[in-house]
Amino acid sequence: MYTGSYMLDGLQENISLKNYSTMRLGGVARYLVEVQDYHDIQRIVEWADSQSLPVVMIGQGSNIIWKDEGYPGVVIVNRVPGYELQDQGEQQFVIVGAGESWDEVVERTVASGLSGLECLSLIPGTVGATPVQNVGAYGKEVADCLVCVQAYDRVEKRMVVIPKSDCGFSYRNSRFKGDDHGRFFITSVTFSLTIRKPMPPFYASLQAYFGKHSISSSDITAQVVRDAVIAIRTEKLPDPKVVANAGSFFHNPIISTYQLDEIKEKYPGIVYWSVGDDEAKISAGWLLEQLGLKGYHEPNTGMAIWDKQALVFVNEKATSTAQLIAFRDAVMKEVKARFGIDLVQEPQLLP
Ligand code: EPU
């Protein structure tokens, strides 16, 4: 039972979570608090434990869907600042506070002439959120240049440094999202960047952009790649500040080449990428487009699908997460019926 005398500084009560998710849905958090450093985190986690309250840490809420029942414990909003460059010659390390805005960090590294993060330009959210789902775009993922993550370990009750090899990274996944969900509160992330120019091969849509704008390989710098990514993303994806959405709503599913061959017989135009010899990653956006869902507006739930990228769910008029879930389930059912594929949701449903 909460007693007033144990109330912590900065703790807010009964806060609507709609403002803490770019999908703008969800109930109320019993408590919410912003943190600036590891000491804040430790203090709050210990307090929450003493009150038997669950704790969750968030960044800018760009990959979170809150349930309508809200959050029964403490929502910690990560605002841990920091940006430090360590010059090691050709290789440079950048240590960044988990609460920093991701794209501002990418912009800064690129402006310093460093490459490594440029393909991940314009991705919404904070630095600390990027390792959790191993953010990826245009052929690169955060794991590619991540060195280590610094975090408060809730189990050991101390700060730990987790090297990349212990982060359990895979496509849009990590131990922070999987087995160890809720255990680590990330405070900073270290990346290894280089003063060398980005080298081909580039992701197909980037290559097409360079061709269209007569940009030759020798002209390609991190800034050129960043500018291209920004142009492509702006053209295809809605700005979450303007249109409520959480980016890709599903993973691109990985299926066996046997299943792919079966689908190909009926749908020879299917978009896929080979993964090793036995598996293929299918464009989930393409699947949804085949169902005629691109630009679809669903009147009952108030949900819609973006007209330039079918993988993006948009909250136009929905007022509850239940509506989003009803829409999601109907879409998943149609995909299963038509293609025999089970889609997996990409943003995390909390709690
Ligand atoms: N496609 C369609 N119809 C669509 C969407 C895509 O046919 O409506 C096909 C097209 O052939 C297109 C191909 O799929 O050329 C790939 O599309 P795109 O480059 O837009 O990428 P994606 O596979 O749909 C993934 C990420 C995005 C990331 C882009 C670019 C996932 C789940 N999504 O989408 O990430 O920006 O690649 O690299 O892996 C996010 O996670 O929020 C996100 C936006």
mmCIF file of C-alpha atoms and ligand atoms in Angstrom:
data_model
loop_
_atom_site.group_PDB
_atom_site.id
_atom_site.type_symbol
_atom_site.label_atom_id
_atom_site.label_comp_id
_atom_site.label_asym_id
_atom_site.label_seq_id
_atom_site.Cartn_x
_atom_site.Cartn_y
_atom_site.Cartn_z
ATOM 1 C CA MET A 1 0.000 0.000 0.000
ATOM 2 C CA TYR A 2 1.333 3.415 -0.943
ATOM 3 C CA THR A 3 1.852 5.839 1.921
ATOM 4 C CA GLY A 4 2.464 9.532 1.279
ATOM 5 C CA SER A 5 5.664 9.694 3.313
ATOM 6 C CA TYR A 6 7.433 7.444 0.830
ATOM 7 C CA MET A 7 6.460 9.541 -2.196
ATOM 8 C CA LEU A 8 9.476 10.410 -4.322
ATOM 9 C CA ASP A 9 10.485 13.714 -5.907
ATOM 10 C CA GLY A 10 9.203 14.132 -9.445
ATOM 11 C CA LEU A 11 6.711 11.305 -9.206
ATOM 12 C CA GLN A 12 3.456 12.156 -10.981
ATOM 13 C CA GLU A 13 0.227 10.267 -10.405
ATOM 14 C CA ASN A 14 -2.528 9.129 -12.763
ATOM 15 C CA ILE A 15 -0.954 10.278 -15.998
ATOM 16 C CA SER A 16 -2.573 9.536 -19.357
ATOM 17 C CA LEU A 17 -0.318 7.280 -21.400
ATOM 18 C CA LYS A 18 -1.728 8.550 -24.697
ATOM 19 C CA ASN A 19 0.960 11.227 -24.612
ATOM 20 C CA TYR A 20 3.633 8.566 -24.117
ATOM 21 C CA SER A 21 2.958 6.550 -27.262
ATOM 22 C CA THR A 22 3.098 7.840 -30.810
ATOM 23 C CA MET A 23 -0.003 5.684 -31.506
ATOM 24 C CA ARG A 24 -1.776 7.966 -28.974
ATOM 25 C CA LEU A 25 -3.776 5.238 -27.309
ATOM 26 C CA GLY A 26 -3.870 3.652 -23.871
ATOM 27 C CA GLY A 27 -5.040 4.145 -20.315
ATOM 28 C CA VAL A 28 -3.476 5.829 -17.319
ATOM 29 C CA ALA A 29 -0.167 5.221 -15.541
ATOM 30 C CA ARG A 30 -0.504 4.998 -11.787
ATOM 31 C CA TYR A 31 2.872 6.765 -11.498
ATOM 32 C CA LEU A 32 5.189 8.366 -14.024
ATOM 33 C CA VAL A 33 8.614 9.895 -13.478
ATOM 34 C CA GLU A 34 11.382 11.328 -15.659
ATOM 35 C CA VAL A 35 14.962 10.325 -14.905
ATOM 36 C CA GLN A 36 18.247 12.087 -15.635
ATOM 37 C CA ASP A 37 20.803 9.584 -14.395
ATOM 38 C CA TYR A 38 21.481 6.184 -12.934
ATOM 39 C CA HIS A 39 20.976 7.379 -9.360
ATOM 40 C CA ASP A 40 17.412 8.443 -10.202
ATOM 41 C CA ILE A 41 16.758 5.019 -11.708
ATOM 42 C CA GLN A 42 18.142 3.136 -8.718
ATOM 43 C CA ARG A 43 16.151 5.266 -6.272
ATOM 44 C CA ILE A 44 12.892 4.765 -8.155
ATOM 45 C CA VAL A 45 13.339 1.053 -8.734
ATOM 46 C CA GLU A 46 14.118 0.511 -5.035
ATOM 47 C CA TRP A 47 11.068 2.555 -4.053
ATOM 48 C CA ALA A 48 8.841 0.668 -6.502
ATOM 49 C CA ASP A 49 10.148 -2.641 -5.119
ATOM 50 C CA SER A 50 9.362 -1.480 -1.588
ATOM 51 C CA GLN A 51 5.794 -0.758 -2.721
ATOM 52 C CA SER A 52 5.569 -4.010 -4.772
ATOM 53 C CA LEU A 53 4.881 -1.987 -7.911
ATOM 54 C CA PRO A 54 5.931 -3.035 -11.405
ATOM 55 C CA VAL A 55 8.273 -0.709 -13.295
ATOM 56 C CA VAL A 56 8.734 -0.077 -16.992
ATOM 57 C CA MET A 57 11.159 2.245 -18.726
ATOM 58 C CA ILE A 58 10.283 4.065 -21.928
ATOM 59 C CA GLY A 59 11.873 6.560 -24.289
ATOM 60 C CA GLN A 60 9.614 8.564 -26.597
ATOM 61 C CA GLY A 61 7.008 5.812 -26.961
ATOM 62 C CA SER A 62 7.486 5.334 -30.690
ATOM 63 C CA ASN A 63 7.351 1.546 -30.520
ATOM 64 C CA ILE A 64 4.902 1.050 -27.669
ATOM 65 C CA ILE A 65 1.186 0.326 -27.599
ATOM 66 C CA TRP A 66 -0.329 0.791 -24.135
ATOM 67 C CA LYS A 67 -3.328 -1.288 -23.163
ATOM 68 C CA ASP A 68 -6.566 0.474 -22.227
ATOM 69 C CA GLU A 69 -6.247 -0.646 -18.614
ATOM 70 C CA GLY A 70 -3.116 1.500 -18.362
ATOM 71 C CA TYR A 71 -0.023 0.743 -16.302
ATOM 72 C CA PRO A 72 -0.477 -0.316 -12.685
ATOM 73 C CA GLY A 73 3.031 0.693 -11.545
ATOM 74 C CA VAL A 74 5.746 3.237 -12.321
ATOM 75 C CA VAL A 75 6.527 4.382 -15.858
ATOM 76 C CA ILE A 76 10.092 5.706 -15.986
ATOM 77 C CA VAL A 77 10.704 8.119 -18.855
ATOM 78 C CA ASN A 78 14.364 8.004 -19.800
ATOM 79 C CA ARG A 79 15.883 11.476 -20.157
ATOM 80 C CA VAL A 80 19.499 10.485 -19.403
ATOM 81 C CA PRO A 81 21.638 12.945 -21.407
ATOM 82 C CA GLY A 82 25.151 12.665 -22.804
ATOM 83 C CA TYR A 83 27.263 12.711 -25.940
ATOM 84 C CA GLU A 84 30.981 11.977 -25.853
ATOM 85 C CA LEU A 85 33.307 11.267 -28.753
ATOM 86 C CA GLN A 86 36.497 9.272 -28.221
ATOM 87 C CA ASP A 87 38.940 9.726 -31.075
ATOM 88 C CA GLN A 88 40.870 6.543 -31.848
ATOM 89 C CA GLY A 89 42.034 7.569 -35.339
ATOM 90 C CA GLU A 90 40.081 5.895 -38.102
ATOM 91 C CA GLN A 91 37.716 4.341 -35.576
ATOM 92 C CA GLN A 92 35.818 6.630 -33.225
ATOM 93 C CA PHE A 93 33.683 5.710 -30.277
ATOM 94 C CA VAL A 94 30.624 7.683 -29.351
ATOM 95 C CA ILE A 95 29.048 7.198 -25.937
ATOM 96 C CA VAL A 96 25.509 8.512 -25.865
ATOM 97 C CA GLY A 97 22.982 8.996 -23.063
ATOM 98 C CA ALA A 98 19.986 6.707 -23.495
ATOM 99 C CA GLY A 99 17.523 9.595 -23.208
ATOM 100 C CA GLU A 100 18.970 11.525 -26.158
ATOM 101 C CA SER A 101 16.872 11.799 -29.277
ATOM 102 C CA TRP A 102 18.126 9.191 -31.740
ATOM 103 C CA ASP A 103 17.980 11.271 -34.886
ATOM 104 C CA GLU A 104 19.764 14.217 -33.285
ATOM 105 C CA VAL A 105 22.595 11.847 -32.416
ATOM 106 C CA VAL A 106 22.708 10.463 -35.952
ATOM 107 C CA GLU A 107 22.764 14.025 -37.300
ATOM 108 C CA ARG A 108 25.644 14.942 -34.981
ATOM 109 C CA THR A 109 27.778 11.946 -35.879
ATOM 110 C CA VAL A 110 27.215 12.492 -39.595
ATOM 111 C CA ALA A 111 28.016 16.223 -39.266
ATOM 112 C CA SER A 112 31.322 15.174 -37.642
ATOM 113 C CA GLY A 113 32.121 13.207 -40.794
ATOM 114 C CA LEU A 114 31.541 9.831 -39.175
ATOM 115 C CA SER A 115 29.760 6.933 -40.808
ATOM 116 C CA GLY A 116 27.967 4.008 -39.246
ATOM 117 C CA LEU A 117 24.568 5.366 -38.233
ATOM 118 C CA GLU A 118 23.519 7.257 -41.384
ATOM 119 C CA CYS A 119 21.170 4.536 -42.705
ATOM 120 C CA LEU A 120 19.245 4.809 -39.438
ATOM 121 C CA SER A 121 18.412 8.486 -39.993
ATOM 122 C CA LEU A 122 15.004 9.889 -39.058
ATOM 123 C CA ILE A 123 13.972 6.885 -36.973
ATOM 124 C CA PRO A 124 11.832 8.253 -34.144
ATOM 125 C CA GLY A 125 12.644 7.604 -30.501
ATOM 126 C CA THR A 126 15.509 7.690 -28.034
ATOM 127 C CA VAL A 127 18.985 6.182 -28.148
ATOM 128 C CA GLY A 128 18.203 3.736 -25.327
ATOM 129 C CA ALA A 129 15.288 2.251 -27.213
ATOM 130 C CA THR A 130 17.329 1.343 -30.277
ATOM 131 C CA PRO A 131 19.111 -1.750 -28.896
ATOM 132 C CA VAL A 132 15.878 -3.093 -27.400
ATOM 133 C CA GLN A 133 14.315 -3.878 -30.743
ATOM 134 C CA ASN A 134 17.619 -3.760 -32.666
ATOM 135 C CA VAL A 135 16.298 -0.972 -34.854
ATOM 136 C CA GLY A 136 17.004 -1.468 -38.535
ATOM 137 C CA ALA A 137 16.532 0.288 -41.843
ATOM 138 C CA TYR A 138 18.084 0.475 -45.312
ATOM 139 C CA GLY A 139 20.238 -2.594 -44.824
ATOM 140 C CA LYS A 140 21.747 -1.610 -41.457
ATOM 141 C CA GLU A 141 20.784 -2.365 -37.896
ATOM 142 C CA VAL A 142 21.900 -0.865 -34.610
ATOM 143 C CA ALA A 143 23.777 -4.066 -33.715
ATOM 144 C CA ASP A 144 26.139 -3.465 -36.664
ATOM 145 C CA CYS A 145 28.090 -0.715 -34.899
ATOM 146 C CA LEU A 146 27.020 -1.087 -31.280
ATOM 147 C CA VAL A 147 29.923 -1.863 -28.942
ATOM 148 C CA CYS A 148 28.168 -2.138 -25.586
ATOM 149 C CA VAL A 149 25.218 -1.015 -23.520
ATOM 150 C CA GLN A 150 25.481 0.435 -20.003
ATOM 151 C CA ALA A 151 22.499 -0.343 -17.829
ATOM 152 C CA TYR A 152 21.177 -0.599 -14.305
ATOM 153 C CA ASP A 153 20.631 -4.294 -13.643
ATOM 154 C CA ARG A 154 17.506 -4.783 -11.594
ATOM 155 C CA VAL A 155 18.480 -8.307 -10.585
ATOM 156 C CA GLU A 156 22.028 -7.557 -9.435
ATOM 157 C CA LYS A 157 21.070 -4.047 -8.278
ATOM 158 C CA ARG A 158 24.133 -2.403 -9.849
ATOM 159 C CA MET A 159 25.385 -0.812 -13.045
ATOM 160 C CA VAL A 160 26.603 -3.262 -15.675
ATOM 161 C CA VAL A 161 28.283 -3.010 -19.055
ATOM 162 C CA ILE A 162 26.840 -5.468 -21.546
ATOM 163 C CA PRO A 163 29.013 -6.119 -24.598
ATOM 164 C CA LYS A 164 27.294 -6.586 -27.943
ATOM 165 C CA SER A 165 28.010 -10.325 -27.865
ATOM 166 C CA ASP A 166 25.797 -10.600 -24.751
ATOM 167 C CA CYS A 167 22.901 -8.537 -26.133
ATOM 168 C CA GLY A 168 21.262 -11.446 -27.982
ATOM 169 C CA PHE A 169 20.659 -9.420 -31.127
ATOM 170 C CA SER A 170 18.662 -10.790 -34.047
ATOM 171 C CA TYR A 171 16.233 -9.284 -36.570
ATOM 172 C CA ARG A 172 14.290 -6.653 -34.617
ATOM 173 C CA ASN A 173 15.019 -8.427 -31.372
ATOM 174 C CA SER A 174 17.397 -8.592 -28.392
ATOM 175 C CA ARG A 175 17.561 -10.042 -24.887
ATOM 176 C CA PHE A 176 16.144 -6.681 -23.674
ATOM 177 C CA LYS A 177 12.903 -7.345 -25.546
ATOM 178 C CA GLY A 178 12.944 -11.103 -25.000
ATOM 179 C CA ASP A 179 14.146 -13.206 -22.056
ATOM 180 C CA ASP A 180 15.425 -10.273 -20.010
ATOM 181 C CA HIS A 181 12.534 -7.921 -20.661
ATOM 182 C CA GLY A 182 12.316 -5.503 -17.717
ATOM 183 C CA ARG A 183 15.628 -6.478 -16.153
ATOM 184 C CA PHE A 184 17.964 -3.822 -17.587
ATOM 185 C CA PHE A 185 17.403 -0.059 -17.569
ATOM 186 C CA ILE A 186 19.684 1.236 -20.290
ATOM 187 C CA THR A 187 21.539 4.454 -19.384
ATOM 188 C CA SER A 188 23.946 4.823 -22.305
ATOM 189 C CA VAL A 189 25.031 3.116 -25.486
ATOM 190 C CA THR A 190 28.488 3.037 -27.070
ATOM 191 C CA PHE A 191 28.875 2.883 -30.840
ATOM 192 C CA SER A 192 31.933 2.370 -32.991
ATOM 193 C CA LEU A 193 31.979 4.675 -36.007
ATOM 194 C CA THR A 194 34.510 5.347 -38.716
ATOM 195 C CA ILE A 195 35.900 8.281 -40.656
ATOM 196 C CA ARG A 196 35.852 6.060 -43.764
ATOM 197 C CA LYS A 197 33.132 6.696 -46.328
ATOM 198 C CA PRO A 198 30.198 4.277 -46.556
ATOM 199 C CA MET A 199 30.839 1.567 -49.112
ATOM 200 C CA PRO A 200 28.495 -0.209 -51.534
ATOM 201 C CA PRO A 201 26.508 -2.392 -51.871
ATOM 202 C CA PHE A 202 23.646 -0.171 -50.699
ATOM 203 C CA TYR A 203 20.059 -1.198 -49.993
ATOM 204 C CA ALA A 204 18.033 -1.360 -53.232
ATOM 205 C CA SER A 205 15.929 1.749 -52.598
ATOM 206 C CA LEU A 206 19.059 3.779 -51.712
ATOM 207 C CA GLN A 207 20.817 2.569 -54.844
ATOM 208 C CA ALA A 208 17.762 3.530 -56.896
ATOM 209 C CA TYR A 209 17.767 6.987 -55.281
ATOM 210 C CA PHE A 210 21.462 7.498 -56.110
ATOM 211 C CA GLY A 211 20.793 6.423 -59.723
ATOM 212 C CA LYS A 212 17.834 8.748 -60.084
ATOM 213 C CA HIS A 213 19.801 11.699 -58.715
ATOM 214 C CA SER A 214 22.975 10.868 -60.687
ATOM 215 C CA ILE A 215 25.030 10.371 -57.509
ATOM 216 C CA SER A 216 28.098 8.283 -58.333
ATOM 217 C CA SER A 217 29.765 5.898 -55.854
ATOM 218 C CA SER A 218 32.731 8.240 -55.391
ATOM 219 C CA ASP A 219 30.399 11.040 -54.215
ATOM 220 C CA ILE A 220 28.756 8.959 -51.500
ATOM 221 C CA THR A 221 29.491 10.165 -47.965
ATOM 222 C CA ALA A 222 27.607 9.531 -44.721
ATOM 223 C CA GLN A 223 25.847 12.875 -45.270
ATOM 224 C CA VAL A 224 24.767 11.865 -48.792
ATOM 225 C CA VAL A 225 23.335 8.599 -47.436
ATOM 226 C CA ARG A 226 21.590 10.430 -44.582
ATOM 227 C CA ASP A 227 20.038 12.927 -47.001
ATOM 228 C CA ALA A 228 18.838 10.068 -49.243
ATOM 229 C CA VAL A 229 17.349 8.132 -46.302
ATOM 230 C CA ILE A 230 15.555 11.264 -45.085
ATOM 231 C CA ALA A 231 14.144 11.884 -48.575
ATOM 232 C CA ILE A 232 12.954 8.260 -48.956
ATOM 233 C CA ARG A 233 11.478 8.039 -45.461
ATOM 234 C CA THR A 234 9.729 11.401 -45.739
ATOM 235 C CA GLU A 235 8.163 10.295 -48.997
ATOM 236 C CA LYS A 236 6.950 6.911 -47.681
ATOM 237 C CA LEU A 237 6.410 7.120 -43.937
ATOM 238 C CA PRO A 238 4.128 9.357 -41.864
ATOM 239 C CA ASP A 239 5.701 11.733 -39.326
ATOM 240 C CA PRO A 240 4.538 10.471 -35.905
ATOM 241 C CA LYS A 241 4.332 14.078 -34.657
ATOM 242 C CA VAL A 242 1.602 14.691 -37.231
ATOM 243 C CA VAL A 243 -0.015 11.290 -37.836
ATOM 244 C CA ALA A 244 -0.414 8.831 -34.945
ATOM 245 C CA ASN A 245 1.510 5.652 -35.849
ATOM 246 C CA ALA A 246 4.222 3.320 -34.559
ATOM 247 C CA GLY A 247 6.159 2.669 -37.784
ATOM 248 C CA SER A 248 6.086 -0.882 -39.157
ATOM 249 C CA PHE A 249 3.294 -2.688 -37.378
ATOM 250 C CA PHE A 250 4.533 -6.211 -38.217
ATOM 251 C CA HIS A 251 7.870 -7.928 -38.671
ATOM 252 C CA ASN A 252 8.717 -9.064 -42.156
ATOM 253 C CA PRO A 253 7.973 -12.774 -41.614
ATOM 254 C CA ILE A 254 10.620 -15.409 -42.226
ATOM 255 C CA ILE A 255 9.282 -18.559 -43.897
ATOM 256 C CA SER A 256 10.779 -21.713 -45.413
ATOM 257 C CA THR A 257 11.730 -21.727 -49.085
ATOM 258 C CA TYR A 258 9.285 -24.633 -49.401
ATOM 259 C CA GLN A 259 6.396 -22.426 -48.257
ATOM 260 C CA LEU A 260 7.695 -19.581 -50.424
ATOM 261 C CA ASP A 261 7.664 -21.810 -53.513
ATOM 262 C CA GLU A 262 4.049 -22.742 -52.775
ATOM 263 C CA ILE A 263 3.010 -19.087 -52.430
ATOM 264 C CA LYS A 264 5.008 -18.149 -55.541
ATOM 265 C CA GLU A 265 2.931 -20.507 -57.675
ATOM 266 C CA LYS A 266 -0.112 -18.374 -56.987
ATOM 267 C CA TYR A 267 1.631 -15.029 -56.479
ATOM 268 C CA PRO A 268 4.744 -14.899 -58.669
ATOM 269 C CA GLY A 269 5.269 -11.201 -57.838
ATOM 270 C CA ILE A 270 5.812 -11.803 -54.114
ATOM 271 C CA VAL A 271 8.558 -9.556 -52.660
ATOM 272 C CA TYR A 272 11.134 -11.457 -50.582
ATOM 273 C CA TRP A 273 14.791 -11.601 -49.608
ATOM 274 C CA SER A 274 16.640 -14.918 -49.242
ATOM 275 C CA VAL A 275 17.890 -15.727 -45.740
ATOM 276 C CA GLY A 276 20.487 -18.473 -46.061
ATOM 277 C CA ASP A 277 19.582 -21.475 -48.237
ATOM 278 C CA ASP A 278 16.389 -22.617 -46.563
ATOM 279 C CA GLU A 279 14.495 -19.477 -45.586
ATOM 280 C CA ALA A 280 13.169 -16.240 -47.017
ATOM 281 C CA LYS A 281 12.050 -12.951 -45.461
ATOM 282 C CA ILE A 282 8.766 -11.820 -46.973
ATOM 283 C CA SER A 283 7.711 -8.181 -47.334
ATOM 284 C CA ALA A 284 4.776 -7.921 -44.941
ATOM 285 C CA GLY A 285 3.873 -4.619 -46.611
ATOM 286 C CA TRP A 286 3.498 -6.457 -49.913
ATOM 287 C CA LEU A 287 1.205 -9.071 -48.319
ATOM 288 C CA LEU A 288 -1.069 -6.357 -46.922
ATOM 289 C CA GLU A 289 -1.050 -4.547 -50.252
ATOM 290 C CA GLN A 290 -2.265 -7.707 -52.020
ATOM 291 C CA LEU A 291 -5.261 -7.720 -49.689
ATOM 292 C CA GLY A 292 -6.136 -4.247 -50.951
ATOM 293 C CA LEU A 293 -5.309 -2.716 -47.576
ATOM 294 C CA LYS A 294 -2.922 0.028 -48.694
ATOM 295 C CA GLY A 295 -4.664 3.320 -47.897
ATOM 296 C CA TYR A 296 -7.598 1.482 -46.325
ATOM 297 C CA HIS A 297 -9.707 3.381 -43.776
ATOM 298 C CA GLU A 298 -11.638 1.162 -41.402
ATOM 299 C CA PRO A 299 -14.825 2.925 -40.302
ATOM 300 C CA ASN A 300 -15.693 0.869 -37.199
ATOM 301 C CA THR A 301 -12.349 0.982 -35.424
ATOM 302 C CA GLY A 302 -11.055 4.336 -36.699
ATOM 303 C CA MET A 303 -7.795 2.659 -37.763
ATOM 304 C CA ALA A 304 -6.236 2.980 -41.211
ATOM 305 C CA ILE A 305 -3.290 1.755 -43.245
ATOM 306 C CA TRP A 306 -0.875 4.319 -44.666
ATOM 307 C CA ASP A 307 -1.393 4.875 -48.369
ATOM 308 C CA LYS A 308 2.326 4.844 -49.268
ATOM 309 C CA GLN A 309 3.523 1.970 -47.047
ATOM 310 C CA ALA A 310 1.088 -0.788 -46.172
ATOM 311 C CA LEU A 311 3.134 -1.938 -43.161
ATOM 312 C CA VAL A 312 2.220 1.179 -41.216
ATOM 313 C CA PHE A 313 -0.963 1.249 -39.143
ATOM 314 C CA VAL A 314 -2.341 4.710 -38.538
ATOM 315 C CA ASN A 315 -4.647 5.764 -35.735
ATOM 316 C CA GLU A 316 -7.042 8.152 -37.437
ATOM 317 C CA LYS A 317 -9.992 8.136 -35.081
ATOM 318 C CA ALA A 318 -9.546 5.193 -32.746
ATOM 319 C CA THR A 319 -10.157 6.026 -29.103
ATOM 320 C CA SER A 320 -9.121 2.726 -27.547
ATOM 321 C CA THR A 321 -6.420 0.114 -27.894
ATOM 322 C CA ALA A 322 -9.209 -2.464 -28.106
ATOM 323 C CA GLN A 323 -10.152 -0.936 -31.464
ATOM 324 C CA LEU A 324 -6.583 -1.176 -32.695
ATOM 325 C CA ILE A 325 -6.425 -4.810 -31.571
ATOM 326 C CA ALA A 326 -9.710 -5.649 -33.287
ATOM 327 C CA PHE A 327 -8.355 -4.152 -36.494
ATOM 328 C CA ARG A 328 -4.990 -5.920 -36.100
ATOM 329 C CA ASP A 329 -6.656 -9.277 -35.516
ATOM 330 C CA ALA A 330 -8.869 -8.887 -38.583
ATOM 331 C CA VAL A 331 -5.815 -8.064 -40.723
ATOM 332 C CA MET A 332 -3.812 -11.007 -39.321
ATOM 333 C CA LYS A 333 -6.727 -13.338 -39.966
ATOM 334 C CA GLU A 334 -6.978 -12.237 -43.591
ATOM 335 C CA VAL A 335 -3.230 -12.690 -44.134
ATOM 336 C CA LYS A 336 -3.381 -16.151 -42.568
ATOM 337 C CA ALA A 337 -6.381 -17.148 -44.712
ATOM 338 C CA ARG A 338 -4.867 -15.892 -47.971
ATOM 339 C CA PHE A 339 -1.154 -16.740 -47.547
ATOM 340 C CA GLY A 340 -0.990 -19.171 -44.603
ATOM 341 C CA ILE A 341 1.425 -16.793 -42.825
ATOM 342 C CA ASP A 342 1.213 -15.738 -39.160
ATOM 343 C CA LEU A 343 2.306 -12.119 -38.843
ATOM 344 C CA VAL A 344 4.129 -11.027 -35.704
ATOM 345 C CA GLN A 345 3.414 -7.606 -34.227
ATOM 346 C CA GLU A 346 6.409 -5.296 -34.097
ATOM 347 C CA PRO A 347 5.589 -2.601 -31.507
ATOM 348 C CA GLN A 348 5.434 -3.846 -27.929
ATOM 349 C CA LEU A 349 2.029 -4.119 -26.317
ATOM 350 C CA LEU A 350 2.351 -2.997 -22.666
ATOM 351 C CA PRO A 351 1.984 -4.018 -19.941
HETATM 352 N N1 EPU B 1 6.446 -3.294 -50.323
HETATM 353 C C1 EPU B 1 5.256 -3.384 -50.980
HETATM 354 N N2 EPU B 1 4.175 -2.724 -50.477
HETATM 355 C C2 EPU B 1 4.255 -1.985 -49.360
HETATM 356 C C3 EPU B 1 5.461 -1.902 -48.667
HETATM 357 C C4 EPU B 1 6.544 -2.562 -49.154
HETATM 358 O O1 EPU B 1 5.134 -4.033 -52.001
HETATM 359 O O2 EPU B 1 3.224 -1.410 -48.992
HETATM 360 C C5 EPU B 1 7.621 -3.992 -50.878
HETATM 361 C C6 EPU B 1 8.252 -3.155 -51.975
HETATM 362 O O3 EPU B 1 8.674 -3.996 -52.999
HETATM 363 C C7 EPU B 1 9.474 -2.559 -51.328
HETATM 364 C C8 EPU B 1 9.866 -3.648 -50.336
HETATM 365 O O4 EPU B 1 8.606 -4.227 -49.929
HETATM 366 O O5 EPU B 1 10.461 -2.288 -52.271
HETATM 367 C C9 EPU B 1 10.580 -3.142 -49.130
HETATM 368 O O6 EPU B 1 9.871 -2.022 -48.612
HETATM 369 P P1 EPU B 1 10.580 -0.968 -47.651
HETATM 370 O O7 EPU B 1 11.949 -0.652 -48.135
HETATM 371 O O8 EPU B 1 9.630 0.161 -47.433
HETATM 372 O O9 EPU B 1 10.794 -1.786 -46.332
HETATM 373 P P2 EPU B 1 9.890 -2.742 -45.419
HETATM 374 O O10 EPU B 1 10.463 -4.096 -45.519
HETATM 375 O O11 EPU B 1 8.447 -2.566 -45.691
HETATM 376 C C10 EPU B 1 11.531 -2.361 -43.403
HETATM 377 C C11 EPU B 1 11.463 -1.965 -41.978
HETATM 378 C C12 EPU B 1 11.228 -0.457 -41.858
HETATM 379 C C13 EPU B 1 12.385 0.238 -42.549
HETATM 380 C C14 EPU B 1 12.406 -0.211 -44.002
HETATM 381 C C15 EPU B 1 13.553 0.372 -44.814
HETATM 382 C C16 EPU B 1 10.634 -3.922 -40.782
HETATM 383 C C17 EPU B 1 9.505 -4.521 -40.023
HETATM 384 N N3 EPU B 1 10.417 -2.707 -41.299
HETATM 385 O O12 EPU B 1 10.249 -2.125 -43.972
HETATM 386 O O13 EPU B 1 11.253 -0.108 -40.493
HETATM 387 O O14 EPU B 1 12.283 1.647 -42.483
HETATM 388 O O15 EPU B 1 12.556 -1.648 -44.050
HETATM 389 O O16 EPU B 1 14.721 -0.301 -44.509
HETATM 390 O O17 EPU B 1 11.685 -4.543 -40.891
HETATM 391 C C18 EPU B 1 9.925 0.371 -38.558
HETATM 392 O O18 EPU B 1 10.359 -0.650 -38.052
HETATM 393 O O19 EPU B 1 9.144 1.118 -37.921
HETATM 394 C C19 EPU B 1 10.274 0.702 -39.949
HETATM 395 C C20 EPU B 1 9.680 1.700 -40.600
#
